[in-house]
Every structure is written in C-alpha cells, then in structure tokens.
Coordinates of C-alpha atoms and ligand atoms in Angstrom, one line a residue:
M1 CA 121.1 127.5 90.2
G2 CA 118.5 126.9 87.5
D3 CA 115.2 128.7 87.6
L4 CA 113.3 125.6 88.6
M5 CA 115.6 125.2 91.5
V6 CA 115.4 128.8 92.6
R7 CA 111.6 128.8 92.4
T8 CA 111.5 125.5 94.3
V9 CA 113.8 127.0 97.1
E10 CA 111.5 130.0 97.4
L11 CA 108.4 127.8 97.9
I12 CA 110.1 125.6 100.5
E13 CA 111.2 128.7 102.4
R14 CA 107.7 130.3 102.2
K15 CA 106.1 127.2 103.8
R16 CA 109.0 126.9 106.4
D17 CA 108.0 130.5 107.4
G18 CA 104.4 129.7 107.7
G19 CA 103.2 131.2 104.4
R20 CA 100.7 129.8 101.9
L21 CA 101.2 128.4 98.6
S22 CA 98.9 128.9 95.5
A23 CA 97.4 126.0 93.5
E24 CA 99.8 126.7 90.8
E25 CA 102.8 126.7 93.1
I26 CA 101.8 123.3 94.7
D27 CA 101.3 121.8 91.3
H28 CA 104.8 123.0 90.3
L29 CA 106.2 121.0 93.3
V30 CA 104.1 117.9 92.8
Q31 CA 104.6 117.5 89.0
G32 CA 108.2 118.6 89.2
F33 CA 108.9 115.9 91.8
T34 CA 106.7 113.2 90.1
R35 CA 108.7 113.8 86.8
G36 CA 112.1 113.6 88.5
K37 CA 112.8 117.4 88.0
I38 CA 112.7 118.2 91.7
P39 CA 115.1 116.2 93.6
D40 CA 114.2 114.1 96.7
Y41 CA 116.1 116.4 99.1
Q42 CA 114.0 119.4 98.2
M43 CA 110.8 117.5 98.4
S44 CA 111.7 116.1 101.8
A45 CA 112.4 119.7 103.0
F46 CA 109.1 120.7 101.7
A47 CA 107.4 117.8 103.4
M48 CA 109.0 118.7 106.6
A49 CA 107.9 122.3 106.3
V50 CA 104.4 121.0 105.8
V51 CA 104.6 118.8 108.9
L52 CA 105.8 121.8 111.0
R53 CA 103.6 124.6 109.5
G54 CA 100.5 122.7 108.1
M55 CA 98.4 123.5 105.2
D56 CA 95.0 125.2 105.1
A57 CA 92.0 123.6 103.4
R58 CA 92.6 125.4 100.1
E59 CA 96.2 124.2 100.0
T60 CA 95.3 120.7 100.9
A61 CA 92.7 120.6 98.1
A62 CA 95.1 121.9 95.7
L63 CA 97.7 119.3 96.8
T64 CA 95.1 116.5 96.2
T65 CA 94.2 117.8 92.8
S66 CA 97.7 117.8 91.7
M67 CA 98.4 114.4 93.0
V68 CA 95.4 113.1 91.2
A69 CA 96.5 114.9 88.1
S70 CA 99.9 113.0 88.3
G71 CA 98.3 109.9 86.8
E72 CA 95.2 108.2 85.4
R73 CA 91.7 108.9 86.8
L74 CA 89.2 106.2 86.2
D75 CA 85.8 107.2 84.8
L76 CA 83.3 104.6 86.3
R77 CA 80.2 106.5 85.3
R78 CA 78.9 103.7 83.0
F79 CA 78.6 101.5 86.0
G80 CA 76.1 103.8 87.8
R81 CA 77.0 105.1 91.2
V82 CA 80.0 103.2 92.4
V83 CA 80.8 103.0 96.1
D84 CA 84.1 102.5 98.0
K85 CA 85.3 102.5 101.6
H86 CA 88.5 103.2 103.3
S87 CA 89.9 102.5 106.7
T88 CA 93.0 104.2 108.0
G89 CA 93.9 100.8 109.2
G90 CA 94.4 98.9 112.4
V91 CA 94.6 95.5 114.1
G92 CA 92.0 92.9 113.2
D93 CA 90.3 95.2 110.8
K94 CA 88.8 92.8 108.3
T95 CA 85.8 95.0 107.6
T96 CA 86.3 95.2 103.8
L97 CA 86.1 91.4 103.5
V98 CA 82.6 91.5 104.9
V99 CA 81.1 94.8 103.9
A100 CA 82.2 94.9 100.3
P101 CA 80.4 91.7 99.4
L102 CA 77.3 92.7 101.4
V103 CA 76.9 96.0 99.8
A104 CA 77.5 94.5 96.4
A105 CA 74.9 92.0 97.1
C106 CA 72.5 94.8 97.8
G107 CA 73.0 95.9 94.2
A108 CA 75.6 98.7 94.6
P109 CA 78.8 98.3 92.5
V110 CA 81.8 98.2 94.8
A111 CA 85.2 99.0 93.3
K112 CA 88.0 99.1 95.8
M113 CA 91.7 99.4 95.7
S114 CA 93.3 98.1 98.9
G115 CA 96.7 98.0 100.4
R116 CA 99.0 95.5 102.1
G117 CA 99.8 95.4 105.8
L118 CA 102.8 97.3 107.2
G119 CA 103.9 97.3 110.9
F120 CA 101.2 96.5 113.3
S121 CA 98.5 97.3 110.6
G122 CA 97.1 94.4 108.6
G123 CA 96.2 94.9 104.9
T124 CA 93.2 93.7 103.0
L125 CA 95.2 92.3 100.1
D126 CA 97.2 90.0 102.3
K127 CA 94.0 88.7 103.9
L128 CA 92.5 88.0 100.5
E129 CA 95.5 86.1 99.4
S130 CA 94.6 83.6 102.1
F131 CA 92.3 82.3 99.2
T132 CA 95.0 80.5 97.3
G133 CA 95.5 81.9 93.9
Y134 CA 93.7 85.3 94.6
R135 CA 95.1 87.9 92.2
A136 CA 95.5 91.3 93.7
D137 CA 97.3 92.9 90.8
L138 CA 94.5 93.4 88.2
T139 CA 95.3 95.8 85.3
T140 CA 92.9 98.7 84.8
R141 CA 91.2 96.8 82.0
E142 CA 90.7 93.7 84.1
F143 CA 89.5 95.9 87.0
L144 CA 86.8 97.5 84.7
A145 CA 86.0 94.2 83.1
Q146 CA 85.4 92.5 86.5
L147 CA 83.3 95.4 87.9
E148 CA 81.1 95.1 84.8
R149 CA 80.7 91.2 85.2
T150 CA 80.3 90.9 88.9
G151 CA 79.6 94.3 90.5
I152 CA 82.6 93.8 92.8
V153 CA 86.4 94.2 92.6
V154 CA 89.0 94.4 95.3
T155 CA 92.7 94.7 94.1
G156 CA 95.8 96.5 94.7
Q157 CA 96.4 100.1 93.4
T158 CA 97.5 100.1 89.7
S159 CA 100.8 101.9 89.1
S160 CA 99.2 104.3 86.8
L161 CA 97.0 105.9 89.7
V162 CA 98.6 108.7 91.6
P163 CA 102.2 108.0 90.9
A164 CA 103.0 111.3 92.9
D165 CA 101.7 109.5 96.0
G166 CA 103.8 106.4 95.5
R167 CA 106.9 108.5 95.3
L168 CA 106.0 111.0 97.9
Y169 CA 104.9 108.4 100.4
A170 CA 108.2 106.4 100.0
L171 CA 110.1 109.6 100.8
R172 CA 107.9 110.6 103.7
D173 CA 108.3 107.1 105.2
V174 CA 112.1 107.6 105.5
T175 CA 112.3 111.3 106.4
G176 CA 109.9 111.5 109.4
T177 CA 107.3 113.4 107.5
V178 CA 104.4 111.0 107.6
P179 CA 102.4 112.7 110.4
A180 CA 100.9 115.7 108.8
I181 CA 97.2 116.0 108.4
A182 CA 97.4 117.7 105.0
L183 CA 99.8 115.0 103.6
I184 CA 97.9 112.1 105.0
A185 CA 94.5 113.4 103.9
S186 CA 95.7 114.3 100.4
S187 CA 97.5 110.9 100.1
I188 CA 94.4 108.8 101.0
M189 CA 91.9 111.0 99.1
S190 CA 93.8 111.4 95.9
K191 CA 93.8 107.6 95.6
K192 CA 90.1 107.4 96.3
I193 CA 89.4 110.1 93.8
A194 CA 91.6 108.6 91.1
A195 CA 90.0 105.2 91.6
G196 CA 86.7 106.7 90.4
A197 CA 84.0 105.8 92.9
H198 CA 81.2 108.3 93.5
A199 CA 80.5 107.6 97.1
V200 CA 83.1 106.8 99.7
V201 CA 82.6 105.9 103.4
L202 CA 85.8 106.6 105.4
D203 CA 86.8 105.1 108.8
V204 CA 89.4 106.8 110.9
K205 CA 90.6 104.5 113.5
V206 CA 91.5 106.0 116.9
G207 CA 93.7 104.5 119.5
S208 CA 97.0 102.6 120.3
G209 CA 96.5 100.3 117.3
A210 CA 95.9 103.1 114.8
F211 CA 97.7 105.8 113.0
M212 CA 95.8 108.4 114.9
K213 CA 96.4 108.0 118.6
D214 CA 93.9 110.5 120.0
R215 CA 90.3 111.6 119.1
A216 CA 91.3 115.3 118.3
S217 CA 93.9 114.4 115.7
A218 CA 91.5 111.7 114.2
L219 CA 88.8 114.3 113.9
A220 CA 91.1 116.8 112.3
L221 CA 92.0 114.1 109.7
A222 CA 88.4 113.2 109.2
R223 CA 87.4 116.7 108.6
A224 CA 90.2 117.3 106.1
M225 CA 89.3 114.2 104.1
V226 CA 85.6 114.9 103.9
A227 CA 86.4 118.5 102.9
I228 CA 88.6 117.1 100.1
G229 CA 86.0 114.6 99.0
V230 CA 83.3 117.2 98.7
A231 CA 85.6 119.7 96.8
N232 CA 86.0 116.8 94.3
G233 CA 82.4 116.0 93.9
L234 CA 82.3 112.9 96.0
A235 CA 79.6 111.9 98.4
V236 CA 81.5 111.1 101.6
T237 CA 81.2 110.5 105.2
C238 CA 83.8 109.5 107.9
E239 CA 83.3 107.5 111.0
L240 CA 85.8 107.7 114.0
T241 CA 86.1 104.2 115.5
D242 CA 87.9 102.7 118.4
M243 CA 91.3 101.0 117.9
E244 CA 92.4 100.8 121.5
Q245 CA 91.7 97.0 121.3
P246 CA 91.7 94.9 118.1
L247 CA 88.5 94.7 116.1
G248 CA 86.7 91.3 116.4
F249 CA 88.6 88.4 117.8
A250 CA 90.9 87.3 115.0
V251 CA 94.3 89.0 114.1
G252 CA 96.2 87.4 111.3
N253 CA 95.3 86.8 107.6
A254 CA 93.7 83.4 107.3
L255 CA 92.3 83.7 110.9
E256 CA 90.6 87.0 109.9
V257 CA 89.2 85.6 106.7
R258 CA 87.6 82.8 108.8
E259 CA 86.1 85.5 111.0
A260 CA 85.0 87.4 108.1
I261 CA 83.2 84.3 106.6
A262 CA 81.7 83.6 109.9
T263 CA 80.3 87.2 110.0
L264 CA 78.8 86.8 106.5
R265 CA 77.1 83.7 107.9
G266 CA 75.5 85.7 110.6
E267 CA 78.0 84.5 113.3
G268 CA 80.3 87.4 113.6
P269 CA 81.6 89.1 116.7
E270 CA 79.5 91.9 118.2
D271 CA 81.8 94.8 117.4
L272 CA 82.6 93.8 113.9
V273 CA 78.9 93.2 113.1
R274 CA 78.1 96.8 114.4
L275 CA 80.8 98.3 112.3
V276 CA 79.9 96.4 109.2
R277 CA 76.2 97.1 109.5
R278 CA 76.9 100.8 110.0
A279 CA 79.5 101.1 107.1
G280 CA 77.4 99.0 104.8
A281 CA 74.3 101.0 105.4
E282 CA 76.1 104.2 105.0
M283 CA 77.5 103.0 101.6
L284 CA 74.0 102.3 100.4
V285 CA 72.7 105.6 101.5
L286 CA 75.5 107.5 100.1
G287 CA 75.4 105.6 96.8
R288 CA 71.7 106.3 96.7
Y289 CA 70.8 102.6 96.7
A290 CA 68.7 103.2 99.9
R291 CA 66.8 106.2 101.0
T292 CA 67.2 105.9 104.7
Q293 CA 69.6 104.3 107.2
V294 CA 66.7 102.1 108.5
V295 CA 65.9 100.8 105.0
A296 CA 69.7 100.3 104.2
L297 CA 70.4 98.4 107.6
A298 CA 67.4 96.1 106.8
R299 CA 68.9 95.3 103.4
I300 CA 72.4 94.6 104.9
D301 CA 70.8 92.3 107.5
R302 CA 68.9 90.5 104.7
A303 CA 72.1 90.0 102.8
I304 CA 73.6 88.3 105.8
A305 CA 70.3 86.2 106.6
D306 CA 69.7 85.0 102.9
G307 CA 73.4 84.2 102.2
S308 CA 73.6 86.6 99.3
G309 CA 76.6 88.4 100.9
L310 CA 78.5 85.2 101.2
A311 CA 77.7 84.3 97.6
K312 CA 79.2 87.6 96.6
L313 CA 82.4 86.9 98.4
R314 CA 82.5 83.5 96.7
Q315 CA 82.0 85.3 93.3
L316 CA 84.7 87.9 94.1
V317 CA 87.3 85.2 95.1
A318 CA 86.5 83.1 91.9
A319 CA 86.6 86.2 89.7
Q320 CA 90.0 87.0 90.8
G321 CA 91.4 83.5 90.5
G322 CA 91.1 82.5 94.2
D323 CA 90.0 79.1 95.4
A324 CA 86.4 79.8 96.3
R325 CA 85.9 76.4 97.9
L326 CA 87.6 77.9 100.9
V327 CA 84.6 80.2 101.2
D328 CA 82.3 77.2 101.9
D329 CA 84.9 75.2 103.8
P330 CA 87.1 77.6 105.8
T331 CA 88.7 74.7 107.5
L332 CA 90.8 74.4 104.3
L333 CA 92.3 77.8 105.0
A334 CA 96.0 77.8 106.1
K335 CA 96.5 76.6 109.6
A336 CA 99.4 77.2 112.0
P337 CA 101.3 74.1 113.3
R338 CA 101.1 75.1 116.8
V339 CA 98.5 76.8 119.0
E340 CA 99.5 78.2 122.4
V341 CA 96.4 78.7 124.6
L342 CA 96.8 81.5 127.2
R343 CA 94.7 80.9 130.4
A344 CA 93.8 83.3 133.2
S345 CA 95.9 82.7 136.4
R346 CA 93.1 84.2 138.5
T347 CA 89.5 85.3 138.0
A348 CA 89.4 88.8 136.7
N349 CA 87.8 91.1 134.2
V350 CA 89.7 92.2 131.0
A351 CA 90.4 95.9 131.4
A352 CA 92.5 96.5 128.2
I353 CA 93.9 94.6 125.2
A354 CA 96.6 96.9 123.8
A355 CA 96.0 96.7 120.1
D356 CA 99.5 97.9 119.1
E357 CA 101.1 95.0 121.2
V358 CA 98.7 92.5 119.7
G359 CA 99.6 93.9 116.2
L360 CA 103.3 93.8 116.9
A361 CA 103.1 90.2 118.3
S362 CA 101.4 89.3 114.9
V363 CA 104.2 90.7 113.1
R364 CA 106.7 88.6 115.2
L365 CA 104.7 85.6 114.4
G366 CA 105.2 86.3 110.7
A367 CA 101.6 87.5 110.0
G368 CA 102.7 91.0 109.3
R369 CA 105.8 92.7 107.8
E370 CA 108.3 95.2 109.1
T371 CA 109.4 96.3 105.7
Q372 CA 107.6 96.7 102.5
G373 CA 107.5 93.6 100.3
A374 CA 108.7 91.1 103.0
P375 CA 107.0 87.7 102.9
I376 CA 104.4 86.8 105.4
D377 CA 102.8 83.7 106.9
L378 CA 99.1 83.6 106.2
A379 CA 98.5 81.0 108.8
T380 CA 99.8 82.6 112.0
G381 CA 98.2 85.2 114.3
I382 CA 96.2 85.7 117.4
L383 CA 92.7 84.6 118.2
L384 CA 91.3 86.5 121.3
R385 CA 88.8 84.6 123.3
R386 CA 87.8 87.6 125.4
K387 CA 87.4 91.4 124.9
V388 CA 87.5 94.4 127.2
G389 CA 84.7 94.1 129.7
D390 CA 84.6 90.3 129.7
R391 CA 85.1 88.3 132.8
V392 CA 87.5 85.3 132.8
E393 CA 87.4 82.6 135.4
R394 CA 90.7 81.2 136.7
G395 CA 92.1 78.6 134.2
E396 CA 89.8 79.8 131.4
P397 CA 91.4 80.6 128.0
Y398 CA 91.5 84.3 127.0
A399 CA 93.6 84.1 124.0
E400 CA 95.2 81.7 121.5
V401 CA 98.5 82.4 119.8
H402 CA 98.8 80.6 116.4
C403 CA 102.6 79.9 115.9
G404 CA 104.4 78.9 112.7
G405 CA 107.7 77.8 114.4
L406 CA 109.7 81.1 114.1
P407 CA 112.4 82.2 116.5
G408 CA 110.1 85.1 117.6
D409 CA 107.3 82.8 118.7
A410 CA 108.1 82.8 122.4
A411 CA 108.5 86.6 122.6
A412 CA 105.2 86.9 120.6
I413 CA 103.4 84.7 123.2
E414 CA 104.8 86.9 126.1
Q415 CA 103.7 90.1 124.2
V416 CA 100.1 88.9 123.8
R417 CA 100.1 87.9 127.5
S418 CA 101.3 91.4 128.5
A419 CA 98.9 93.1 126.1
F420 CA 96.1 92.2 128.4
G421 CA 95.3 94.4 131.4
W422 CA 93.2 93.0 134.2
S423 CA 90.8 94.4 137.0
G424 CA 89.2 92.9 139.9
A425 CA 86.3 95.4 139.4
T426 CA 83.6 95.5 136.7
V427 CA 85.0 96.9 133.4
R428 CA 82.7 98.8 131.0
R429 CA 82.8 97.6 127.4
R430 CA 84.6 100.1 125.0
R431 CA 82.6 102.4 122.9
L432 CA 83.1 101.4 119.2
L433 CA 81.7 104.4 117.5
L434 CA 83.4 107.6 118.6
G435 CA 82.1 110.2 116.1
R436 CA 81.0 110.9 112.6
V437 CA 81.9 113.6 110.1
A438 CA 79.6 114.4 107.2
A439 CA 79.6 117.0 104.5
R440 CA 77.7 120.2 105.5
R441 CA 74.6 120.6 103.2
Ligands
URA501 N1 97.9 105.9 104.3 C1 98.0 106.6 103.1 O1 97.6 106.1 102.1 N2 98.8 107.7 103.1 C2 99.2 108.3 104.2 O2 99.9 109.3 104.1 C3 99.0 107.7 105.4 C4 98.3 106.6 105.5

C-alpha cells in the first residue's frame, strides 16, 4: 500500500473508533478525494464512520473550511453587504420566490444559489423555470454582472463552487451516509460560504415533509450551521419551522409560482406570509439594512403594499431570460389538463395533512423527480383548499389535484385523499415557528 492509502486507512479507523481528526487530517481526506487520489470506497467508509461517531464542532468547522477550499470562493464585497437565505427544503416551500424580491426591493443585494427538487422536496430552480426561458445556469461572470445590474440573482450552483460537496454528496446519497449532522451542516454551509454572501438566514424545516423529522435533530443541525457560519465570519441566524403539513396551499411548480405572485400582491396564505415577513425582516437586520425587526417588518410590508417586491420579481425573471409577462398575468403559466376536486364526505375538522404524502403524490403527478436530472411537469401538483384546524362542511372541496394524464394520476389522487386526517372535535392550528438559533454575542 502507498503512504497515502495507509494514512487514509488510519484516519478512517480513528474515526471508526470514536477518535478526533485534526484540521490537517480532514483536509487530507477532502482534497485527496476531490482530486481523485482517495477512492470512493475509502471516502464512503469515512462518511459511515462520521454517521456512527459524529464530529465535534472543531472537526465540523475544519471539514467545512476544506470543502470551501476545494473550489472557487466568490468575493462580493464590492456590492456592500450581500444577503442570502437557505431552507433545508420541504413541501410547498416557495419562500425564496417571495422573500428574495422583497428584500432586494428594500435595497439589500440578494445573491442566491438554489437547488432542484428531489424526492418529496421541491426546488426553487424548477419553480422559477415555470417562467418560460428562465436561465438557472448562469456563469460566475453572469452572476456577478446581474447582481451589479439588478441587485438580485437566483441561479443554480456553478460547478466551480465546492466541487468536494458535489462528489461527496453523490457518494453519500448511494451509501446511506446522508444523515449525519456534521456532513449535512458542512455541505450546506460550505456552499453558502463559497457563494459569498455576508448575512445568511437559515430555515431548518421540521416534520414529516422535511429532512429533519423531529425538533431535537433540527435544533442540533441549526446549532451546527450557525456555529460554522460564525466561525467563517458570516452574520447568521436559523429558524426552525413546521413542515408537518405543506407550507401555503400550493404544491407543484407553476401552482407555487402563482401563490408566490399572489403573496407579493398582498394576497398570500397566512402561514407563508408569516414566514416571508419573518425571514425578510431577519435578512434586512442581519444585512444591516434595518436597525430593528420592527423597522424591517414595516419595510417588508411596504414592499408588498407598494408593489416594489413584485416589480423586483419581474426584473429578476427578465434579467435571467424568463417571460416576465407571466408575473403580471399568472393565468399564462402552465396549466394541467385535468383538475380532480376532492370533497368532504362528512362535516369535520382537518386534523392533519401529511406533508410527505402530499409531496410524494406531487412526484407521482410528475411535478417532482425520484432521480436526479429526471424531467418534470411544471403544470401538475396539488392545491390544498383547507389547512390543519379548518372546518370543512360535507360536500365542500378540501383539495384539488392537478393531473397531467400520467398512469400515476389515480394513485396520486388517492394519496392526497389519505394524506388528510379528520376529527369531529375542534383542532388547533399548527404552530409555524418552532424555534430560533442565533449566534451568541
Ligand atoms: N442539503 C445539502 O445541501 N447537503 C446535505 O448534506 C443535505 C441537504
């Protein structure tokens, strides 16, 4: 065995036995793997050791630093304090489509690299591509030029950023090594740090439709990410928010875009509006564009009321080659050929809407994908007509299933039907905001 191989085995064994690795040792693994010198089988063994043994804060910070160093790191200082947000993903989460334009309309440059949907989780880029022609593959040069010109950019991650994560994530995906706080936190935060924003508002979703199923693991992830951000000089806070039921009413790309536009017009669903106001205000305060939450909230509200948030979305769509007419006339967005309306068979209160089931139904309808790169149908999805805590009279609609004519349509309709839980007794509305983690001062 060569020296590199021997050393790598030692490091894997140490982690397997619960030991700690130094920053230099972690860097050896990350750079060796990224350059193809450490083979997949060794890196998978190491990732599994981390799943089983974990990493402490110092190791997690070192892992993140190495991942950032594997590629380009954008320097956005000439734009002032640039803000960004990140959600760990869920069902019906169209927050970026609303909050990014609102915050940019309040004068804070927003530079965001987003992802695509996978499994029951939707992706911002897919949603934005509901605007015909929207380009989600800007080069670094185009990214910077657009930020300069418009103060807002939302695109896919460029390949030069954190190549280590691209390789490691693909490996984790097929080796059962995704669920480790240190690996998830470093994966997310390395991309945020490399993308160059100065202030980042994180949202860890908690519940059946989220990556993190319970509050304790969500809190651990939130704390790990905030600690990494602080160690790297970012202003960062993290909200914990409910994903036991979908966010808002719409699930599916064009349907969600329609709801985002309605929200920018001041006609959004209550939970989405709350989240958007909260995240938007946090971004303005962290970015130092507002001194207090109260002032920041007032500015977000004004950007909704005076239409400047909607104008910013129009500008974003046009700048990235999309058809901005769809912002003003959402009836032009893709529409599914068939809408199945689900009606209550008896009068009852909605006790649950299983977010994962609704998300999986949307995948069956073609609105999401099971494998990376698979094509999707922008028009299909689910429109909830009621949320947890609402009463539905017999015969009233509680959901619409927008079908594209796929063989899975009938099963998807049944899945949406069975995602609803009912109760004869009054049901309390779900709490949306479940916690917040901020840097210690
Ligand atoms: N999202 C990421 O970007 N990385 C992970 O490891 C998990 C979710």
